[in-house]
PDB file of C-alpha atoms in Angstrom:
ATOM      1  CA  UNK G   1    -112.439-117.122  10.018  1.00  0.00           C
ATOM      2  CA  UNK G   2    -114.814-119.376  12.766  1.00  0.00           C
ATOM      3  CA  UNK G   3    -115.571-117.729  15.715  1.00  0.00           C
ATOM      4  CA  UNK G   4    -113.355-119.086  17.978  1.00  0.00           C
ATOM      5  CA  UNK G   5    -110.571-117.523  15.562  1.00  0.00           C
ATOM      6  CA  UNK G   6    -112.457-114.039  15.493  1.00  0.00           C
ATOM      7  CA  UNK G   7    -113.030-113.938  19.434  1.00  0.00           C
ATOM      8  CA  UNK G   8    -108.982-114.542  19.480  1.00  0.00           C
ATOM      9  CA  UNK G   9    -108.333-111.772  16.474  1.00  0.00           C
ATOM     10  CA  UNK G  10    -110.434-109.411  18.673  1.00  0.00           C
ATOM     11  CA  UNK G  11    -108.489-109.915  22.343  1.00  0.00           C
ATOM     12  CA  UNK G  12    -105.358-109.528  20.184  1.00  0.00           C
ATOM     13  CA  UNK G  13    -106.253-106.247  18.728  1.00  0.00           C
ATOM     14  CA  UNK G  14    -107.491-105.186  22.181  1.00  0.00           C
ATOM     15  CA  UNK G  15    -104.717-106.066  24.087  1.00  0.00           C
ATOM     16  CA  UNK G  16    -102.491-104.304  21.499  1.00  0.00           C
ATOM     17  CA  UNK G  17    -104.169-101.355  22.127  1.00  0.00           C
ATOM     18  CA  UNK G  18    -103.600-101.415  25.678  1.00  0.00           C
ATOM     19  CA  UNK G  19    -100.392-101.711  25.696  1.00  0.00           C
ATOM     20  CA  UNK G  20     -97.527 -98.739  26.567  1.00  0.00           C
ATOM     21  CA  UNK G  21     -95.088 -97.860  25.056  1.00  0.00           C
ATOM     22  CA  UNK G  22     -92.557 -99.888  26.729  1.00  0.00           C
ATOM     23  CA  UNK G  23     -94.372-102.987  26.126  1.00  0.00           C
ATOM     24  CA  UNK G  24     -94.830-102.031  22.225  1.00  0.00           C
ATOM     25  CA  UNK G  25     -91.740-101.582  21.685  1.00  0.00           C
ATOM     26  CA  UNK G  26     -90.907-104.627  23.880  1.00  0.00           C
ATOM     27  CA  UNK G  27     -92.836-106.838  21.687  1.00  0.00           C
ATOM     28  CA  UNK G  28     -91.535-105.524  18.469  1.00  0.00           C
ATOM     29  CA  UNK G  29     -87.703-106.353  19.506  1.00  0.00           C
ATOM     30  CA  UNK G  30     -88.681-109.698  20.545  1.00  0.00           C
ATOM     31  CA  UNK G  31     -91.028-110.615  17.552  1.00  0.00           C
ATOM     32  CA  UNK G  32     -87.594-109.311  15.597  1.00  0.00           C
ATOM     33  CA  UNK G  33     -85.383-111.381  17.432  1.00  0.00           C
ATOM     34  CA  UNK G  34     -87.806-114.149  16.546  1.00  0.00           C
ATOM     35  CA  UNK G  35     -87.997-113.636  13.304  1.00  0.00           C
ATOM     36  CA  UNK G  36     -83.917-113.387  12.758  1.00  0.00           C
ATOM     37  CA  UNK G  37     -83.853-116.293  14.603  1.00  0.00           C
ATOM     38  CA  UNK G  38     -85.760-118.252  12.265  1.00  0.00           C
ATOM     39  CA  UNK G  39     -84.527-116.787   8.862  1.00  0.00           C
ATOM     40  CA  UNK G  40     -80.843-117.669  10.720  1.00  0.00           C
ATOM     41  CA  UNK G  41     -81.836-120.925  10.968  1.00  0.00           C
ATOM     42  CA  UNK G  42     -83.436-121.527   7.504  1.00  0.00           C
ATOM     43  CA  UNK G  43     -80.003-120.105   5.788  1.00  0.00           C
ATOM     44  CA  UNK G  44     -78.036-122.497   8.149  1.00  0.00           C
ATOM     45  CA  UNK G  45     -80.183-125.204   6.445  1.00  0.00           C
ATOM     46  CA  UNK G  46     -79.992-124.120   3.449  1.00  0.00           C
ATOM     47  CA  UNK G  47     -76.712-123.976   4.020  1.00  0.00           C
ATOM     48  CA  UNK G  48     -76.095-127.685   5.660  1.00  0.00           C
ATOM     49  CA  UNK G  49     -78.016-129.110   2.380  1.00  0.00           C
ATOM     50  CA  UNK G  50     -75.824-127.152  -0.118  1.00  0.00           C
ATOM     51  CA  UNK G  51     -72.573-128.743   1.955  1.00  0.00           C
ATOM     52  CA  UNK G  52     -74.469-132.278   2.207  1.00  0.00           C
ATOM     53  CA  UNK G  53     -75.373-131.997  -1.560  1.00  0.00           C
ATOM     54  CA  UNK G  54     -71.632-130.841  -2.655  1.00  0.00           C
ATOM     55  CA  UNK G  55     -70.203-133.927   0.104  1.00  0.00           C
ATOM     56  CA  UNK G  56     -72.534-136.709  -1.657  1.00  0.00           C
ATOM     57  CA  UNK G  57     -71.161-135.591  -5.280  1.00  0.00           C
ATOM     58  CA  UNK G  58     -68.507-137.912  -6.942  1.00  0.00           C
ATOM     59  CA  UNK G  59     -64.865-135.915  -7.337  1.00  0.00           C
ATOM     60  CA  UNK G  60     -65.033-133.808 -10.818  1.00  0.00           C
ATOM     61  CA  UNK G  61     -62.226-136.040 -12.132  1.00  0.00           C
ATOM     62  CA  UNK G  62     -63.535-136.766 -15.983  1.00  0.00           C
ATOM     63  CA  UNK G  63     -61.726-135.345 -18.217  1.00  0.00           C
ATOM     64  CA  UNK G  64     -63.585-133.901 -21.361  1.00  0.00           C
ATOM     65  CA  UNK G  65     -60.899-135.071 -24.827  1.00  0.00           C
ATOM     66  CA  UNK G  66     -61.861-131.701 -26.058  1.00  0.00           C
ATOM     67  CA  UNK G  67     -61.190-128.631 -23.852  1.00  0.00           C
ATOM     68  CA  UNK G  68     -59.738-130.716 -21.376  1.00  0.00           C
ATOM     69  CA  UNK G  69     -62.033-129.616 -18.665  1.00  0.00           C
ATOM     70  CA  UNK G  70     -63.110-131.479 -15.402  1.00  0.00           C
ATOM     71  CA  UNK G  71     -66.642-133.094 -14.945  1.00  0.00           C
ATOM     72  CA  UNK G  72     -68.858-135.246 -13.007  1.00  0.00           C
ATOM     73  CA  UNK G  73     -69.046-138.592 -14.623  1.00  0.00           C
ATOM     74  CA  UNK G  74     -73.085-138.308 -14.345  1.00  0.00           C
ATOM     75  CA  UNK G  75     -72.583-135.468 -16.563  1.00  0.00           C
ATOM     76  CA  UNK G  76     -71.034-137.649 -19.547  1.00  0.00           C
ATOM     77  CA  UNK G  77     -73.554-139.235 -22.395  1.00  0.00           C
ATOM     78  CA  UNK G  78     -73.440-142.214 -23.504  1.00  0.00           C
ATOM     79  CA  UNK G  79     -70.904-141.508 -26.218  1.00  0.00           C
ATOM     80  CA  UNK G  80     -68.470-140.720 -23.532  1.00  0.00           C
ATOM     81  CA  UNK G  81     -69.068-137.401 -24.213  1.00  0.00           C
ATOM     82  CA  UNK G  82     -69.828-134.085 -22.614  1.00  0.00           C
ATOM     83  CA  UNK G  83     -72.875-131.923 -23.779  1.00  0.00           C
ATOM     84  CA  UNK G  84     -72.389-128.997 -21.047  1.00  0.00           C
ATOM     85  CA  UNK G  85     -68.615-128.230 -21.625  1.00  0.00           C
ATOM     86  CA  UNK G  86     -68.050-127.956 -25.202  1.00  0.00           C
ATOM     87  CA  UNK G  87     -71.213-129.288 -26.912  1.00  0.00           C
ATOM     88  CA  UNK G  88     -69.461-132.729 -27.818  1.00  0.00           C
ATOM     89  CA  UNK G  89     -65.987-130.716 -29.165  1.00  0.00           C
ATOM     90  CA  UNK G  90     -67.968-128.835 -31.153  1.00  0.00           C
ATOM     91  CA  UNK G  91     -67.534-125.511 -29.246  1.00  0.00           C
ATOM     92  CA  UNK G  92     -63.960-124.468 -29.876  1.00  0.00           C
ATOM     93  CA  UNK G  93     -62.235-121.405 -28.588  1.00  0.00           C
ATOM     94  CA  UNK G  94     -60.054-118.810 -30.180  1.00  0.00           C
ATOM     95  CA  UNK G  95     -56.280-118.933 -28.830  1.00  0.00           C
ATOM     96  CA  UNK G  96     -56.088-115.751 -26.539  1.00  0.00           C
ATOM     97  CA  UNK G  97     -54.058-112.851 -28.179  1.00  0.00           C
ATOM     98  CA  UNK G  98     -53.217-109.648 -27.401  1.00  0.00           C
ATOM     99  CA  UNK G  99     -53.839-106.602 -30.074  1.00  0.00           C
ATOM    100  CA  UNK G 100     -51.707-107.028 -32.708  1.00  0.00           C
ATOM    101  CA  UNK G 101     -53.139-110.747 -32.873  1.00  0.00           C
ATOM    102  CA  UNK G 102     -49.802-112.377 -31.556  1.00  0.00           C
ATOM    103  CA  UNK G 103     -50.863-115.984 -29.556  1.00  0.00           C
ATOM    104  CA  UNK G 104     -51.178-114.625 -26.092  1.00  0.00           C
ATOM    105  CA  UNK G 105     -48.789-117.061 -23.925  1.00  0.00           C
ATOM    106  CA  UNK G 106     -48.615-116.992 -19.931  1.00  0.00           C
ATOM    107  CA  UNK G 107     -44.944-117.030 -18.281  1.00  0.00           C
ATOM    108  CA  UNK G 108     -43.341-119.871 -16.823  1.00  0.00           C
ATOM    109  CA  UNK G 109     -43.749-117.562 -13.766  1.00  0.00           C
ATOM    110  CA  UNK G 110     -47.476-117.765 -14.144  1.00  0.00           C
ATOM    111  CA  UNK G 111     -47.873-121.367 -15.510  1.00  0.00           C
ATOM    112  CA  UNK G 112     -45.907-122.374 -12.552  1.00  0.00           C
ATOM    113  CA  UNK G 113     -48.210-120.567 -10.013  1.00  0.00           C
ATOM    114  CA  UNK G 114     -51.194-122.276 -11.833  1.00  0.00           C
ATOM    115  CA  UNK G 115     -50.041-125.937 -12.126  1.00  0.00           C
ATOM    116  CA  UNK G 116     -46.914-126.725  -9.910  1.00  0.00           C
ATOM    117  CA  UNK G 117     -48.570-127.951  -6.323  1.00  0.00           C
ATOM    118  CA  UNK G 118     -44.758-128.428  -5.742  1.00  0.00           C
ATOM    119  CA  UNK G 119     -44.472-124.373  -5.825  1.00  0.00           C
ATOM    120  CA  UNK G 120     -43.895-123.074  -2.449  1.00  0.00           C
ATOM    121  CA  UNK G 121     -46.864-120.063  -3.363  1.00  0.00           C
ATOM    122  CA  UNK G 122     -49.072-122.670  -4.921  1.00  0.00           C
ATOM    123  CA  UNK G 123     -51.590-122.792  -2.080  1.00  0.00           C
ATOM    124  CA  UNK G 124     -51.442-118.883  -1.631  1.00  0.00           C
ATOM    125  CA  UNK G 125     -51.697-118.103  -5.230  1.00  0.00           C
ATOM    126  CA  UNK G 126     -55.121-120.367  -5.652  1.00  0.00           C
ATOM    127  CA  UNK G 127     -56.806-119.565  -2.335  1.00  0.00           C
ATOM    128  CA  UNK G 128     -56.260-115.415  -3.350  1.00  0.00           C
ATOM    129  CA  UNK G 129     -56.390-115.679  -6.954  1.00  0.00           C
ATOM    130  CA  UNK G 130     -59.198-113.461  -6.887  1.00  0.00           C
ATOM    131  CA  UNK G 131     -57.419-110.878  -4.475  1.00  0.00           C
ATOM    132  CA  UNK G 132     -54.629-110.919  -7.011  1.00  0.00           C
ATOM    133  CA  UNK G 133     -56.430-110.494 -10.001  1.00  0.00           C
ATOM    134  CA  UNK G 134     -58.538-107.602  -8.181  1.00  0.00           C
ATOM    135  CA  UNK G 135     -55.185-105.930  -7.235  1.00  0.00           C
ATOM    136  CA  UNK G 136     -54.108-105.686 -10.645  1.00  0.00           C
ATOM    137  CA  UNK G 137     -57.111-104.447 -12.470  1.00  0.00           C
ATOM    138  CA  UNK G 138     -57.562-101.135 -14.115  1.00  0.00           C
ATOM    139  CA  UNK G 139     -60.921-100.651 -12.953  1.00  0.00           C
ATOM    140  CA  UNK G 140     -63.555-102.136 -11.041  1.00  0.00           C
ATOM    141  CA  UNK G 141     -67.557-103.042 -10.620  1.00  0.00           C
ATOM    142  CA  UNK G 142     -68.940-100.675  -8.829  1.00  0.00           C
ATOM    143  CA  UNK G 143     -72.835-100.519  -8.261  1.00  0.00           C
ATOM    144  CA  UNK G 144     -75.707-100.043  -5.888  1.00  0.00           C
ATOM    145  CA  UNK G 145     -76.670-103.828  -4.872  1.00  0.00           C
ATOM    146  CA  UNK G 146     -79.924-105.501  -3.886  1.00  0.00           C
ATOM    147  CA  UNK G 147     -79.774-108.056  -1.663  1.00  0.00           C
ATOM    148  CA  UNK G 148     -82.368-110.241  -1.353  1.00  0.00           C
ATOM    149  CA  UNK G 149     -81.716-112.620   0.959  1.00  0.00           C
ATOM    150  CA  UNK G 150     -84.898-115.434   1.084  1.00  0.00           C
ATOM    151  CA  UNK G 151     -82.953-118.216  -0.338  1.00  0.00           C
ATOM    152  CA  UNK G 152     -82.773-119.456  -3.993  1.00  0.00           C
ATOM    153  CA  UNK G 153     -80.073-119.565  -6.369  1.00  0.00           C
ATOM    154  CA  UNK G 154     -76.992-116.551  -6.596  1.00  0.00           C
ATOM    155  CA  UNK G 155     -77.438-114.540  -9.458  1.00  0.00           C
ATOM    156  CA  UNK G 156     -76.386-111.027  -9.925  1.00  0.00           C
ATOM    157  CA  UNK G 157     -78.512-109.352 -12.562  1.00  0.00           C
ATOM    158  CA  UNK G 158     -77.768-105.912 -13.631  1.00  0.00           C
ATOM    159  CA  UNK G 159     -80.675-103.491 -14.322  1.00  0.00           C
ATOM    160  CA  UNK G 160     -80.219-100.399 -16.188  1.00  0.00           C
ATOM    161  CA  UNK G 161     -76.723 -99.677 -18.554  1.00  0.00           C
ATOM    162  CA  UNK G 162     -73.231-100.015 -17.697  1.00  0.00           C
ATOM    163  CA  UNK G 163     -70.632 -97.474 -17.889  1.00  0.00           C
ATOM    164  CA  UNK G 164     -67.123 -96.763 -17.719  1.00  0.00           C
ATOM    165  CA  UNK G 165     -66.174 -94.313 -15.504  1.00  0.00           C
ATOM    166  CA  UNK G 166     -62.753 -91.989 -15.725  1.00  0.00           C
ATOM    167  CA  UNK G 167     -61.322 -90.459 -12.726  1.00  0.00           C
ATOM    168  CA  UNK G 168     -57.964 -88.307 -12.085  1.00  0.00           C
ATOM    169  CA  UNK G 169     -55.024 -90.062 -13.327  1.00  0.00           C
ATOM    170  CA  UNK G 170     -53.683 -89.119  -9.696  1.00  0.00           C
ATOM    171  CA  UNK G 171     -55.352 -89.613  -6.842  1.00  0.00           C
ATOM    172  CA  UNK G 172     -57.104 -86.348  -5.150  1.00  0.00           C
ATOM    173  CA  UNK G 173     -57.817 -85.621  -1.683  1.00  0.00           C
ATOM    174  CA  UNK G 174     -55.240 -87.472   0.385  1.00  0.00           C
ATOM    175  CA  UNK G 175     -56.971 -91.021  -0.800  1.00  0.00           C
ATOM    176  CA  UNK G 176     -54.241 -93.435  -1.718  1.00  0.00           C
ATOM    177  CA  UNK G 177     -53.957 -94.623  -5.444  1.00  0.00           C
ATOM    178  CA  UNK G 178     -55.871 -97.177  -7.004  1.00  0.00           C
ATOM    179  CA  UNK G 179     -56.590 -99.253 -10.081  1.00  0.00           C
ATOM    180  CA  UNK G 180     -55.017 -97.313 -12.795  1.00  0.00           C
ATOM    181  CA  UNK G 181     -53.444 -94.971 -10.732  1.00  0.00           C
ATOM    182  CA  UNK G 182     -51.344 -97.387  -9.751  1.00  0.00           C
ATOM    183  CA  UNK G 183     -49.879 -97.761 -13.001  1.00  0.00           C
ATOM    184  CA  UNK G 184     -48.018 -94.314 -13.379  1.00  0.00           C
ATOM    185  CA  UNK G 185     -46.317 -94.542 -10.165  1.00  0.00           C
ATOM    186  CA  UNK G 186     -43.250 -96.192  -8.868  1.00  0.00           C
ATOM    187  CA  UNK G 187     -43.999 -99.699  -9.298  1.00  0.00           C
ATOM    188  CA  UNK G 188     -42.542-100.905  -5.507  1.00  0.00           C
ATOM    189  CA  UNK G 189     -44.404 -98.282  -3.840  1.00  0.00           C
ATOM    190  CA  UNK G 190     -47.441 -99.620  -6.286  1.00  0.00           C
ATOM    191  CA  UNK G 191     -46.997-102.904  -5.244  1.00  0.00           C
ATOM    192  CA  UNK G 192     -46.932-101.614  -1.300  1.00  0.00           C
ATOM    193  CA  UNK G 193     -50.235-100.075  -1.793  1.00  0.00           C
ATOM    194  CA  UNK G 194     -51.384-103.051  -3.602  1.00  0.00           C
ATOM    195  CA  UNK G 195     -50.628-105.483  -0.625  1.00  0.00           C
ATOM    196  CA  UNK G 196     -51.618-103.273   2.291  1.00  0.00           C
ATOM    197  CA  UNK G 197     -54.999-102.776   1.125  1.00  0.00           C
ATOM    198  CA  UNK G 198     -57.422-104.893   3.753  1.00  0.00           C
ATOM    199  CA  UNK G 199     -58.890-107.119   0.681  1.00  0.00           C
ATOM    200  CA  UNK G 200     -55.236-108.150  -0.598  1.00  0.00           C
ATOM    201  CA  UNK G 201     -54.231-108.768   2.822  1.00  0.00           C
ATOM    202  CA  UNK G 202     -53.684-112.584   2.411  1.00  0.00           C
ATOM    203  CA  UNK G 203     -51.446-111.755  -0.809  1.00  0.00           C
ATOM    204  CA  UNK G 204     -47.603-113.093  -0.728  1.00  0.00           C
ATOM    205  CA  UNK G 205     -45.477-109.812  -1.583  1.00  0.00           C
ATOM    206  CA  UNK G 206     -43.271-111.681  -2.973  1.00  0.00           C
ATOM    207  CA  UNK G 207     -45.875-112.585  -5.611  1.00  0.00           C
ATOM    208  CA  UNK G 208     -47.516-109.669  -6.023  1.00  0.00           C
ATOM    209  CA  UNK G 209     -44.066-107.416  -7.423  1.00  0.00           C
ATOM    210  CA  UNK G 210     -43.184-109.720 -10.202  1.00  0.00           C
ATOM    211  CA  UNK G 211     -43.770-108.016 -12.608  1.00  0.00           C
ATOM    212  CA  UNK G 212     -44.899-110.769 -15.004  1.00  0.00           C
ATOM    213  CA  UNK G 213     -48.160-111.297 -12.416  1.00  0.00           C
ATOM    214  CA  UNK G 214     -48.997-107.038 -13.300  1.00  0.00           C
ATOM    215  CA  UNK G 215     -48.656-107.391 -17.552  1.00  0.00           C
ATOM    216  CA  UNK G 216     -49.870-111.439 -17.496  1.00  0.00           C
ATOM    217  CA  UNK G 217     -46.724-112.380 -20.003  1.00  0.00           C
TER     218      UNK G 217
END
Protein backbone atom coordinates (compact mmCIF):
# COMPACT_ATOMS: atom_id res chain seq x y z
CA UNK A 1 0.00 0.00 0.00
CA UNK A 2 1.10 4.08 -0.64
CA UNK A 3 0.82 6.11 2.15
CA UNK A 4 -2.13 7.81 1.60
CA UNK A 5 -3.77 4.15 1.71
CA UNK A 6 -1.82 3.28 5.04
CA UNK A 7 -2.71 6.73 6.82
CA UNK A 8 -6.52 5.61 5.84
CA UNK A 9 -5.90 1.70 7.03
CA UNK A 10 -4.63 3.27 10.31
CA UNK A 11 -7.79 5.87 11.14
CA UNK A 12 -9.90 2.81 10.25
CA UNK A 13 -8.38 0.52 12.72
CA UNK A 14 -8.43 3.39 15.24
CA UNK A 15 -11.75 4.39 14.92
CA UNK A 16 -12.79 0.70 15.20
CA UNK A 17 -11.31 0.56 18.31
CA UNK A 18 -13.13 3.36 19.65
CA UNK A 19 -16.14 2.38 19.03
CA UNK A 20 -18.98 0.85 21.76
CA UNK A 21 -20.66 -1.64 21.65
CA UNK A 22 -23.72 -0.26 20.22
CA UNK A 23 -21.96 1.18 17.38
CA UNK A 24 -20.07 -2.32 16.69
CA UNK A 25 -22.73 -4.04 16.52
CA UNK A 26 -24.45 -1.21 14.58
CA UNK A 27 -21.97 -1.43 11.89
CA UNK A 28 -21.95 -5.13 11.61
CA UNK A 29 -25.93 -5.25 10.86
CA UNK A 30 -25.56 -2.62 8.37
CA UNK A 31 -22.34 -3.92 6.57
CA UNK A 32 -24.76 -7.30 6.56
CA UNK A 33 -27.59 -5.66 5.19
CA UNK A 34 -25.14 -4.38 2.60
CA UNK A 35 -23.77 -7.24 1.75
CA UNK A 36 -27.35 -9.23 1.29
CA UNK A 37 -28.22 -6.47 -0.59
CA UNK A 38 -25.70 -6.93 -3.10
CA UNK A 39 -25.54 -10.83 -3.32
CA UNK A 40 -29.68 -10.19 -3.77
CA UNK A 41 -29.01 -8.25 -6.50
CA UNK A 42 -26.29 -10.34 -8.29
CA UNK A 43 -28.80 -13.57 -8.09
CA UNK A 44 -31.60 -11.27 -9.51
CA UNK A 45 -29.12 -10.80 -12.42
CA UNK A 46 -28.16 -13.83 -12.69
CA UNK A 47 -31.41 -14.55 -12.69
CA UNK A 48 -32.76 -11.82 -15.44
CA UNK A 49 -29.85 -13.29 -17.86
CA UNK A 50 -30.89 -16.98 -17.37
CA UNK A 51 -34.74 -15.70 -18.32
CA UNK A 52 -33.25 -13.33 -21.20
CA UNK A 53 -31.02 -16.28 -22.40
CA UNK A 54 -34.05 -18.99 -22.22
CA UNK A 55 -36.53 -15.88 -24.04
CA UNK A 56 -33.86 -15.36 -27.02
CA UNK A 57 -33.77 -19.34 -27.65
CA UNK A 58 -35.75 -20.67 -30.73
CA UNK A 59 -38.90 -23.11 -29.50
CA UNK A 60 -37.38 -26.86 -29.01
CA UNK A 61 -39.62 -27.99 -31.88
CA UNK A 62 -37.04 -30.44 -33.98
CA UNK A 63 -37.85 -33.54 -33.82
CA UNK A 64 -34.90 -36.14 -33.60
CA UNK A 65 -36.20 -39.48 -36.38
CA UNK A 66 -34.70 -41.60 -33.73
CA UNK A 67 -35.97 -41.29 -30.12
CA UNK A 68 -38.32 -38.84 -31.15
CA UNK A 69 -37.12 -36.24 -28.79
CA UNK A 70 -37.39 -32.35 -29.01
CA UNK A 71 -34.35 -30.05 -29.88
CA UNK A 72 -33.09 -26.75 -30.78
CA UNK A 73 -32.50 -26.61 -34.45
CA UNK A 74 -28.82 -25.09 -33.62
CA UNK A 75 -28.35 -28.33 -32.02
CA UNK A 76 -28.81 -30.44 -35.40
CA UNK A 77 -25.51 -31.27 -37.72
CA UNK A 78 -25.36 -30.97 -40.88
CA UNK A 79 -26.71 -34.42 -41.65
CA UNK A 80 -29.91 -33.36 -40.11
CA UNK A 81 -28.94 -35.13 -37.32
CA UNK A 82 -28.65 -34.93 -33.57
CA UNK A 83 -25.28 -35.76 -31.75
CA UNK A 84 -26.58 -34.89 -28.04
CA UNK A 85 -29.85 -37.01 -28.01
CA UNK A 86 -29.06 -40.31 -29.30
CA UNK A 87 -25.57 -40.08 -30.85
CA UNK A 88 -27.04 -39.99 -34.53
CA UNK A 89 -29.68 -43.18 -33.66
CA UNK A 90 -27.02 -44.95 -32.55
CA UNK A 91 -27.96 -44.91 -28.81
CA UNK A 92 -31.00 -47.13 -28.53
CA UNK A 93 -32.92 -47.95 -25.42
CA UNK A 94 -34.25 -51.14 -23.98
CA UNK A 95 -38.26 -51.27 -23.96
CA UNK A 96 -39.11 -50.77 -20.16
CA UNK A 97 -40.26 -54.08 -18.44
CA UNK A 98 -41.17 -55.08 -15.32
CA UNK A 99 -39.47 -58.39 -13.59
CA UNK A 100 -40.52 -61.15 -15.30
CA UNK A 101 -39.31 -59.22 -18.57
CA UNK A 102 -42.97 -58.59 -19.88
CA UNK A 103 -42.89 -55.02 -22.20
CA UNK A 104 -43.79 -52.59 -19.51
CA UNK A 105 -46.92 -50.57 -21.09
CA UNK A 106 -48.52 -47.32 -19.40
CA UNK A 107 -52.54 -47.21 -19.17
CA UNK A 108 -54.70 -45.34 -21.32
CA UNK A 109 -55.32 -43.62 -17.93
CA UNK A 110 -51.72 -42.56 -17.85
CA UNK A 111 -51.03 -42.03 -21.62
CA UNK A 112 -53.98 -39.82 -21.54
CA UNK A 113 -52.67 -37.66 -18.60
CA UNK A 114 -49.32 -37.42 -20.56
CA UNK A 115 -50.47 -36.51 -24.12
CA UNK A 116 -54.22 -35.41 -24.27
CA UNK A 117 -54.04 -31.32 -23.72
CA UNK A 118 -57.82 -31.96 -24.34
CA UNK A 119 -57.86 -33.84 -20.74
CA UNK A 120 -59.56 -31.77 -18.24
CA UNK A 121 -56.31 -32.78 -15.56
CA UNK A 122 -53.82 -32.21 -18.31
CA UNK A 123 -52.52 -28.90 -16.97
CA UNK A 124 -52.62 -30.24 -13.26
CA UNK A 125 -51.04 -33.49 -14.01
CA UNK A 126 -47.81 -31.69 -15.84
CA UNK A 127 -47.41 -28.67 -13.56
CA UNK A 128 -47.35 -31.47 -10.29
CA UNK A 129 -45.93 -34.32 -12.00
CA UNK A 130 -43.23 -34.23 -9.65
CA UNK A 131 -45.64 -33.93 -6.52
CA UNK A 132 -47.32 -37.00 -7.91
CA UNK A 133 -44.53 -39.05 -8.56
CA UNK A 134 -43.09 -38.02 -4.96
CA UNK A 135 -46.47 -39.11 -3.43
CA UNK A 136 -46.22 -42.44 -4.74
CA UNK A 137 -42.71 -43.44 -4.03
CA UNK A 138 -41.53 -46.07 -1.66
CA UNK A 139 -38.80 -44.13 -0.36
CA UNK A 140 -37.12 -40.98 -0.62
CA UNK A 141 -33.59 -38.86 -0.82
CA UNK A 142 -32.83 -37.88 2.21
CA UNK A 143 -29.41 -36.11 3.03
CA UNK A 144 -27.57 -33.33 4.76
CA UNK A 145 -27.23 -30.54 1.86
CA UNK A 146 -24.64 -27.88 1.12
CA UNK A 147 -25.72 -24.99 -0.29
CA UNK A 148 -23.52 -22.90 -1.85
CA UNK A 149 -25.08 -20.18 -3.12
CA UNK A 150 -22.31 -17.78 -5.25
CA UNK A 151 -23.74 -18.46 -8.57
CA UNK A 152 -22.64 -21.06 -11.22
CA UNK A 153 -24.29 -23.94 -12.60
CA UNK A 154 -26.93 -26.48 -10.32
CA UNK A 155 -25.38 -29.57 -9.63
CA UNK A 156 -26.02 -31.81 -6.76
CA UNK A 157 -23.00 -33.99 -6.09
CA UNK A 158 -23.13 -36.60 -3.50
CA UNK A 159 -20.06 -37.19 -1.27
CA UNK A 160 -19.65 -40.22 0.71
CA UNK A 161 -22.01 -43.72 -0.01
CA UNK A 162 -25.59 -44.08 -0.35
CA UNK A 163 -27.82 -46.22 1.57
CA UNK A 164 -31.11 -47.60 1.89
CA UNK A 165 -32.67 -47.12 4.91
CA UNK A 166 -35.66 -49.48 6.53
CA UNK A 167 -38.01 -48.12 8.99
CA UNK A 168 -41.26 -49.67 10.82
CA UNK A 169 -43.63 -50.99 8.39
CA UNK A 170 -46.15 -48.82 10.59
CA UNK A 171 -45.66 -45.64 11.51
CA UNK A 172 -44.48 -45.00 15.35
CA UNK A 173 -45.04 -42.16 17.52
CA UNK A 174 -48.28 -40.54 16.40
CA UNK A 175 -46.41 -39.43 12.90
CA UNK A 176 -48.74 -40.12 10.03
CA UNK A 177 -47.71 -42.83 7.39
CA UNK A 178 -45.49 -42.39 4.66
CA UNK A 179 -43.80 -43.83 1.59
CA UNK A 180 -44.19 -47.47 2.05
CA UNK A 181 -46.28 -47.29 4.84
CA UNK A 182 -48.71 -46.17 2.83
CA UNK A 183 -48.92 -49.24 0.99
CA UNK A 184 -50.34 -51.67 3.74
CA UNK A 185 -53.10 -49.48 4.66
CA UNK A 186 -56.51 -48.76 3.36
CA UNK A 187 -55.83 -47.37 0.09
CA UNK A 188 -58.62 -44.20 0.40
CA UNK A 189 -57.36 -43.27 3.67
CA UNK A 190 -53.71 -43.69 1.79
CA UNK A 191 -54.66 -41.58 -0.80
CA UNK A 192 -56.09 -38.85 1.98
CA UNK A 193 -52.76 -38.77 3.55
CA UNK A 194 -51.19 -38.62 0.24
CA UNK A 195 -53.09 -35.36 -0.82
CA UNK A 196 -53.12 -33.51 2.49
CA UNK A 197 -49.52 -33.52 2.84
CA UNK A 198 -48.32 -29.58 2.28
CA UNK A 199 -45.95 -30.70 -0.83
CA UNK A 200 -48.94 -32.60 -2.70
CA UNK A 201 -51.15 -29.83 -1.97
CA UNK A 202 -51.69 -28.75 -5.65
CA UNK A 203 -52.57 -32.57 -6.48
CA UNK A 204 -56.24 -33.27 -8.09
CA UNK A 205 -57.75 -36.12 -5.71
CA UNK A 206 -59.39 -37.26 -8.22
CA UNK A 207 -56.05 -38.17 -9.83
CA UNK A 208 -54.23 -39.18 -7.18
CA UNK A 209 -56.82 -42.51 -6.11
CA UNK A 210 -56.75 -44.16 -9.43
CA UNK A 211 -55.25 -46.69 -8.82
CA UNK A 212 -53.46 -47.14 -12.16
CA UNK A 213 -51.39 -43.61 -11.21
CA UNK A 214 -50.08 -45.87 -7.63
CA UNK A 215 -48.88 -49.39 -9.74
CA UNK A 216 -47.97 -47.20 -13.24
CA UNK A 217 -50.03 -50.00 -15.47
Amino acid sequence: MNTDEELIAKRWRTRIKAETLTQSQTRRERYAETHHLVRDRQSQRIHDEAIHFIDAQVETNIICQFRKSKNFAAERSSDGKFTSCCRKGKIKLEKPSDALSYDFLYSNFLLDLLRNPNNPDYKNFHDNILSYNSAVSFASMGTKVVDFSDGGTCVFKVQDHIRHRTSHIQSVNGQAPQYAQLYVIDSTQATKIRVNHPANEQCNLRIASNRKIKRGK
